[in-house]
Amino acid sequence: MPIIRSPRQHSWLLWGLALLALAVWGRPLIQSTQFENHFFGLFYYSILAGLALFWALPSEQRLIAGQFQRRTLLLGLLPTRTVSAPVSAFREIRLEQDPNLFRRDTVWLMICGEPGNPEQVARFAFAHWPASARNIAAASQLQAELAAATGLSIVRAEDTAAE
């Protein structure tokens, strides 16, 4: 059962620690006696609360019992929302590279169906990585594991360039 989870990554925990450090760092804004500092403190902590909300609701993608599932988890533990689609709604597994202007390109592992068929889901993003040789190899390995587990065909980047 292939699973991709954000909370298993070290960066997720580091972001949580950074949010905590930012909360402590901003305390002088709300402990001040000046009105301007309270105003900026309210603005600062409202932005921090929004970031903490996104951090506290990571997602996981998995293949379980013939279903592709995307679950949103509270703090990486308690499922709050689940979206699923049957494997039969898809026909191929693709690796797509998305160019970025300011950082490395992104490699996406996409599960694709037929866009013209209303009974089939068009696309399901299973995982993504920054484009590096090691990450592309990991993406290819996961693509092969998913293909073996589901029976879906693998579409290579060379095949999509010819279309």
PDB file of C-alpha atoms in Angstrom:
ATOM      1  CA  MET A   1       0.000   0.000   0.000  1.00  0.00           C
ATOM      2  CA  PRO A   2       1.923   3.104  -1.197  1.00  0.00           C
ATOM      3  CA  ILE A   3       1.441   6.126   1.073  1.00  0.00           C
ATOM      4  CA  ILE A   4       2.810   9.664   0.747  1.00  0.00           C
ATOM      5  CA  ARG A   5       2.527  11.656   3.986  1.00  0.00           C
ATOM      6  CA  SER A   6       3.611  15.229   4.641  1.00  0.00           C
ATOM      7  CA  PRO A   7       3.993  14.751   8.431  1.00  0.00           C
ATOM      8  CA  ARG A   8       6.662  12.067   7.916  1.00  0.00           C
ATOM      9  CA  GLN A   9       8.973  14.615   6.354  1.00  0.00           C
ATOM     10  CA  HIS A  10      11.428  16.344   8.647  1.00  0.00           C
ATOM     11  CA  SER A  11      10.612  19.682   7.060  1.00  0.00           C
ATOM     12  CA  TRP A  12       7.033  19.484   8.417  1.00  0.00           C
ATOM     13  CA  LEU A  13       8.333  19.264  11.974  1.00  0.00           C
ATOM     14  CA  LEU A  14      10.888  22.005  11.354  1.00  0.00           C
ATOM     15  CA  TRP A  15       8.159  24.324  10.072  1.00  0.00           C
ATOM     16  CA  GLY A  16       6.180  23.648  13.259  1.00  0.00           C
ATOM     17  CA  LEU A  17       9.180  24.587  15.370  1.00  0.00           C
ATOM     18  CA  ALA A  18       9.736  27.713  13.259  1.00  0.00           C
ATOM     19  CA  LEU A  19       6.099  28.768  13.791  1.00  0.00           C
ATOM     20  CA  LEU A  20       6.530  28.294  17.528  1.00  0.00           C
ATOM     21  CA  ALA A  21       9.728  30.361  17.496  1.00  0.00           C
ATOM     22  CA  LEU A  22       7.983  33.122  15.522  1.00  0.00           C
ATOM     23  CA  ALA A  23       5.159  33.169  18.073  1.00  0.00           C
ATOM     24  CA  VAL A  24       7.654  33.653  20.910  1.00  0.00           C
ATOM     25  CA  TRP A  25       9.599  36.248  18.922  1.00  0.00           C
ATOM     26  CA  GLY A  26       6.460  38.375  18.397  1.00  0.00           C
ATOM     27  CA  ARG A  27       5.497  38.564  22.075  1.00  0.00           C
ATOM     28  CA  PRO A  28       6.974  42.081  22.591  1.00  0.00           C
ATOM     29  CA  LEU A  29       4.415  43.401  20.105  1.00  0.00           C
ATOM     30  CA  ILE A  30       1.494  42.437  22.324  1.00  0.00           C
ATOM     31  CA  GLN A  31       3.213  43.104  25.658  1.00  0.00           C
ATOM     32  CA  SER A  32       4.027  46.705  24.749  1.00  0.00           C
ATOM     33  CA  THR A  33       2.127  49.703  26.122  1.00  0.00           C
ATOM     34  CA  GLN A  34       2.016  51.468  22.728  1.00  0.00           C
ATOM     35  CA  PHE A  35      -1.145  51.199  20.634  1.00  0.00           C
ATOM     36  CA  GLU A  36       0.814  50.906  17.363  1.00  0.00           C
ATOM     37  CA  ASN A  37       2.604  47.818  18.612  1.00  0.00           C
ATOM     38  CA  HIS A  38      -0.727  46.208  19.536  1.00  0.00           C
ATOM     39  CA  PHE A  39      -2.036  46.898  16.035  1.00  0.00           C
ATOM     40  CA  PHE A  40       1.036  45.349  14.407  1.00  0.00           C
ATOM     41  CA  GLY A  41       0.925  42.496  16.927  1.00  0.00           C
ATOM     42  CA  LEU A  42      -2.661  41.704  15.936  1.00  0.00           C
ATOM     43  CA  PHE A  43      -1.688  41.732  12.272  1.00  0.00           C
ATOM     44  CA  TYR A  44       1.424  39.620  12.971  1.00  0.00           C
ATOM     45  CA  TYR A  45      -0.427  36.996  14.992  1.00  0.00           C
ATOM     46  CA  SER A  46      -3.337  36.764  12.534  1.00  0.00           C
ATOM     47  CA  ILE A  47      -0.877  35.901   9.761  1.00  0.00           C
ATOM     48  CA  LEU A  48       0.864  33.452  12.083  1.00  0.00           C
ATOM     49  CA  ALA A  49      -2.499  31.835  12.930  1.00  0.00           C
ATOM     50  CA  GLY A  50      -3.225  31.351   9.220  1.00  0.00           C
ATOM     51  CA  LEU A  51       0.159  29.721   8.690  1.00  0.00           C
ATOM     52  CA  ALA A  52      -0.392  27.482  11.725  1.00  0.00           C
ATOM     53  CA  LEU A  53      -3.769  26.388  10.326  1.00  0.00           C
ATOM     54  CA  PHE A  54      -2.176  25.289   7.050  1.00  0.00           C
ATOM     55  CA  TRP A  55       0.620  23.574   8.960  1.00  0.00           C
ATOM     56  CA  ALA A  56      -1.798  21.742  11.286  1.00  0.00           C
ATOM     57  CA  LEU A  57      -3.765  20.204   8.386  1.00  0.00           C
ATOM     58  CA  PRO A  58      -1.288  18.179   6.298  1.00  0.00           C
ATOM     59  CA  SER A  59      -2.493  15.665   3.753  1.00  0.00           C
ATOM     60  CA  GLU A  60      -1.625  12.131   2.774  1.00  0.00           C
ATOM     61  CA  GLN A  61      -2.238  10.315  -0.475  1.00  0.00           C
ATOM     62  CA  ARG A  62      -2.544   6.550  -0.494  1.00  0.00           C
ATOM     63  CA  LEU A  63      -3.718   3.544  -2.429  1.00  0.00           C
ATOM     64  CA  ILE A  64      -5.904   1.288  -0.310  1.00  0.00           C
ATOM     65  CA  ALA A  65      -8.414  -1.417  -1.278  1.00  0.00           C
ATOM     66  CA  GLY A  66      -8.605  -0.380  -4.933  1.00  0.00           C
ATOM     67  CA  GLN A  67      -9.132   3.307  -4.089  1.00  0.00           C
ATOM     68  CA  PHE A  68      -6.867   6.320  -4.406  1.00  0.00           C
ATOM     69  CA  GLN A  69      -7.435   8.427  -1.302  1.00  0.00           C
ATOM     70  CA  ARG A  70      -6.409  11.911  -0.248  1.00  0.00           C
ATOM     71  CA  ARG A  71      -6.921  12.491   3.465  1.00  0.00           C
ATOM     72  CA  THR A  72      -6.536  15.729   5.371  1.00  0.00           C
ATOM     73  CA  LEU A  73      -5.281  15.026   8.881  1.00  0.00           C
ATOM     74  CA  LEU A  74      -5.416  17.212  11.969  1.00  0.00           C
ATOM     75  CA  LEU A  75      -1.790  17.439  13.188  1.00  0.00           C
ATOM     76  CA  GLY A  76      -1.008  14.447  11.004  1.00  0.00           C
ATOM     77  CA  LEU A  77      -3.048  12.102  13.232  1.00  0.00           C
ATOM     78  CA  LEU A  78      -6.825  12.516  13.002  1.00  0.00           C
ATOM     79  CA  PRO A  79      -8.531  12.343   9.579  1.00  0.00           C
ATOM     80  CA  THR A  80     -10.778  15.354   9.000  1.00  0.00           C
ATOM     81  CA  ARG A  81     -11.604  14.987   5.279  1.00  0.00           C
ATOM     82  CA  THR A  82     -11.247  12.127   2.809  1.00  0.00           C
ATOM     83  CA  VAL A  83     -11.566  12.272  -0.974  1.00  0.00           C
ATOM     84  CA  SER A  84     -11.346   8.997  -2.870  1.00  0.00           C
ATOM     85  CA  ALA A  85     -11.651   7.679  -6.397  1.00  0.00           C
ATOM     86  CA  PRO A  86     -11.594   4.075  -7.612  1.00  0.00           C
ATOM     87  CA  VAL A  87      -8.604   2.789  -9.562  1.00  0.00           C
ATOM     88  CA  SER A  88     -10.975   1.931 -12.425  1.00  0.00           C
ATOM     89  CA  ALA A  89     -11.526   5.672 -13.001  1.00  0.00           C
ATOM     90  CA  PHE A  90      -7.936   6.042 -14.229  1.00  0.00           C
ATOM     91  CA  ARG A  91      -5.928   4.627 -17.117  1.00  0.00           C
ATOM     92  CA  GLU A  92      -2.296   5.733 -16.698  1.00  0.00           C
ATOM     93  CA  ILE A  93       0.391   6.952 -14.319  1.00  0.00           C
ATOM     94  CA  ARG A  94       2.553   9.869 -15.445  1.00  0.00           C
ATOM     95  CA  LEU A  95       5.575  11.768 -14.204  1.00  0.00           C
ATOM     96  CA  GLU A  96       5.222  15.427 -15.141  1.00  0.00           C
ATOM     97  CA  GLN A  97       7.821  18.133 -14.640  1.00  0.00           C
ATOM     98  CA  ASP A  98       6.564  21.615 -13.862  1.00  0.00           C
ATOM     99  CA  PRO A  99       9.051  24.462 -14.452  1.00  0.00           C
ATOM    100  CA  ASN A 100       9.573  26.992 -11.663  1.00  0.00           C
ATOM    101  CA  LEU A 101      11.145  30.414 -12.022  1.00  0.00           C
ATOM    102  CA  PHE A 102      12.720  30.875  -8.592  1.00  0.00           C
ATOM    103  CA  ARG A 103      13.623  27.362  -7.448  1.00  0.00           C
ATOM    104  CA  ARG A 104      14.069  23.855  -8.784  1.00  0.00           C
ATOM    105  CA  ASP A 105      11.454  22.420 -11.082  1.00  0.00           C
ATOM    106  CA  THR A 106       8.789  20.232  -9.517  1.00  0.00           C
ATOM    107  CA  VAL A 107       8.166  16.599 -10.498  1.00  0.00           C
ATOM    108  CA  TRP A 108       4.558  15.440 -10.097  1.00  0.00           C
ATOM    109  CA  LEU A 109       3.349  11.836  -9.973  1.00  0.00           C
ATOM    110  CA  MET A 110      -0.059  12.104 -11.633  1.00  0.00           C
ATOM    111  CA  ILE A 111      -2.729   9.429 -11.986  1.00  0.00           C
ATOM    112  CA  CYS A 112      -4.678  10.286 -15.153  1.00  0.00           C
ATOM    113  CA  GLY A 113      -7.984   9.217 -16.640  1.00  0.00           C
ATOM    114  CA  GLU A 114      -9.651  10.140 -19.901  1.00  0.00           C
ATOM    115  CA  PRO A 115     -10.638  13.821 -19.785  1.00  0.00           C
ATOM    116  CA  GLY A 116     -13.535  13.384 -22.244  1.00  0.00           C
ATOM    117  CA  ASN A 117     -15.185  10.555 -20.310  1.00  0.00           C
ATOM    118  CA  PRO A 118     -17.542  11.915 -17.588  1.00  0.00           C
ATOM    119  CA  GLU A 119     -17.347   8.619 -15.671  1.00  0.00           C
ATOM    120  CA  GLN A 120     -13.597   8.961 -15.235  1.00  0.00           C
ATOM    121  CA  VAL A 121     -11.781  11.376 -12.973  1.00  0.00           C
ATOM    122  CA  ALA A 122      -9.382  13.417 -15.103  1.00  0.00           C
ATOM    123  CA  ARG A 123      -6.346  13.640 -12.747  1.00  0.00           C
ATOM    124  CA  PHE A 124      -5.212  12.771  -9.232  1.00  0.00           C
ATOM    125  CA  ALA A 125      -1.945  14.263  -7.937  1.00  0.00           C
ATOM    126  CA  PHE A 126      -0.388  11.494  -5.876  1.00  0.00           C
ATOM    127  CA  ALA A 127       2.958  13.079  -4.940  1.00  0.00           C
ATOM    128  CA  HIS A 128       5.437  15.810  -5.833  1.00  0.00           C
ATOM    129  CA  TRP A 129       9.144  16.442  -5.305  1.00  0.00           C
ATOM    130  CA  PRO A 130      11.730  19.083  -6.170  1.00  0.00           C
ATOM    131  CA  ALA A 131      13.362  17.958  -9.415  1.00  0.00           C
ATOM    132  CA  SER A 132      16.718  16.352  -8.649  1.00  0.00           C
ATOM    133  CA  ALA A 133      18.253  13.121  -9.906  1.00  0.00           C
ATOM    134  CA  ARG A 134      17.563  11.375  -6.581  1.00  0.00           C
ATOM    135  CA  ASN A 135      13.958  12.587  -6.379  1.00  0.00           C
ATOM    136  CA  ILE A 136      13.226  11.665  -9.990  1.00  0.00           C
ATOM    137  CA  ALA A 137      14.558   8.153  -9.277  1.00  0.00           C
ATOM    138  CA  ALA A 138      12.293   7.943  -6.182  1.00  0.00           C
ATOM    139  CA  ALA A 139       9.341   9.157  -8.249  1.00  0.00           C
ATOM    140  CA  SER A 140      10.036   6.547 -10.929  1.00  0.00           C
ATOM    141  CA  GLN A 141      10.247   3.823  -8.299  1.00  0.00           C
ATOM    142  CA  LEU A 142       6.926   4.883  -6.756  1.00  0.00           C
ATOM    143  CA  GLN A 143       5.419   5.060 -10.240  1.00  0.00           C
ATOM    144  CA  ALA A 144       6.486   1.446 -10.866  1.00  0.00           C
ATOM    145  CA  GLU A 145       5.103   0.342  -7.465  1.00  0.00           C
ATOM    146  CA  LEU A 146       1.742   1.988  -8.188  1.00  0.00           C
ATOM    147  CA  ALA A 147       1.616   0.458 -11.664  1.00  0.00           C
ATOM    148  CA  ALA A 148       2.301  -2.995 -10.228  1.00  0.00           C
ATOM    149  CA  ALA A 149      -0.329  -2.562  -7.504  1.00  0.00           C
ATOM    150  CA  THR A 150      -3.047  -1.155  -9.775  1.00  0.00           C
ATOM    151  CA  GLY A 151      -2.362  -2.552 -13.240  1.00  0.00           C
ATOM    152  CA  LEU A 152      -2.401   0.952 -14.750  1.00  0.00           C
ATOM    153  CA  SER A 153      -0.022   1.717 -17.590  1.00  0.00           C
ATOM    154  CA  ILE A 154       3.061   3.886 -17.137  1.00  0.00           C
ATOM    155  CA  VAL A 155       3.503   6.850 -19.472  1.00  0.00           C
ATOM    156  CA  ARG A 156       7.090   8.032 -19.770  1.00  0.00           C
ATOM    157  CA  ALA A 157       8.110  11.655 -20.361  1.00  0.00           C
ATOM    158  CA  GLU A 158       9.381  10.696 -23.827  1.00  0.00           C
ATOM    159  CA  ASP A 159       5.910   9.357 -24.730  1.00  0.00           C
ATOM    160  CA  THR A 160       4.155  12.568 -23.685  1.00  0.00           C
ATOM    161  CA  ALA A 161       6.634  14.741 -25.645  1.00  0.00           C
ATOM    162  CA  ALA A 162       5.635  12.926 -28.849  1.00  0.00           C
ATOM    163  CA  GLU A 163       1.925  13.802 -28.336  1.00  0.00           C
TER     164      GLU A 163
END
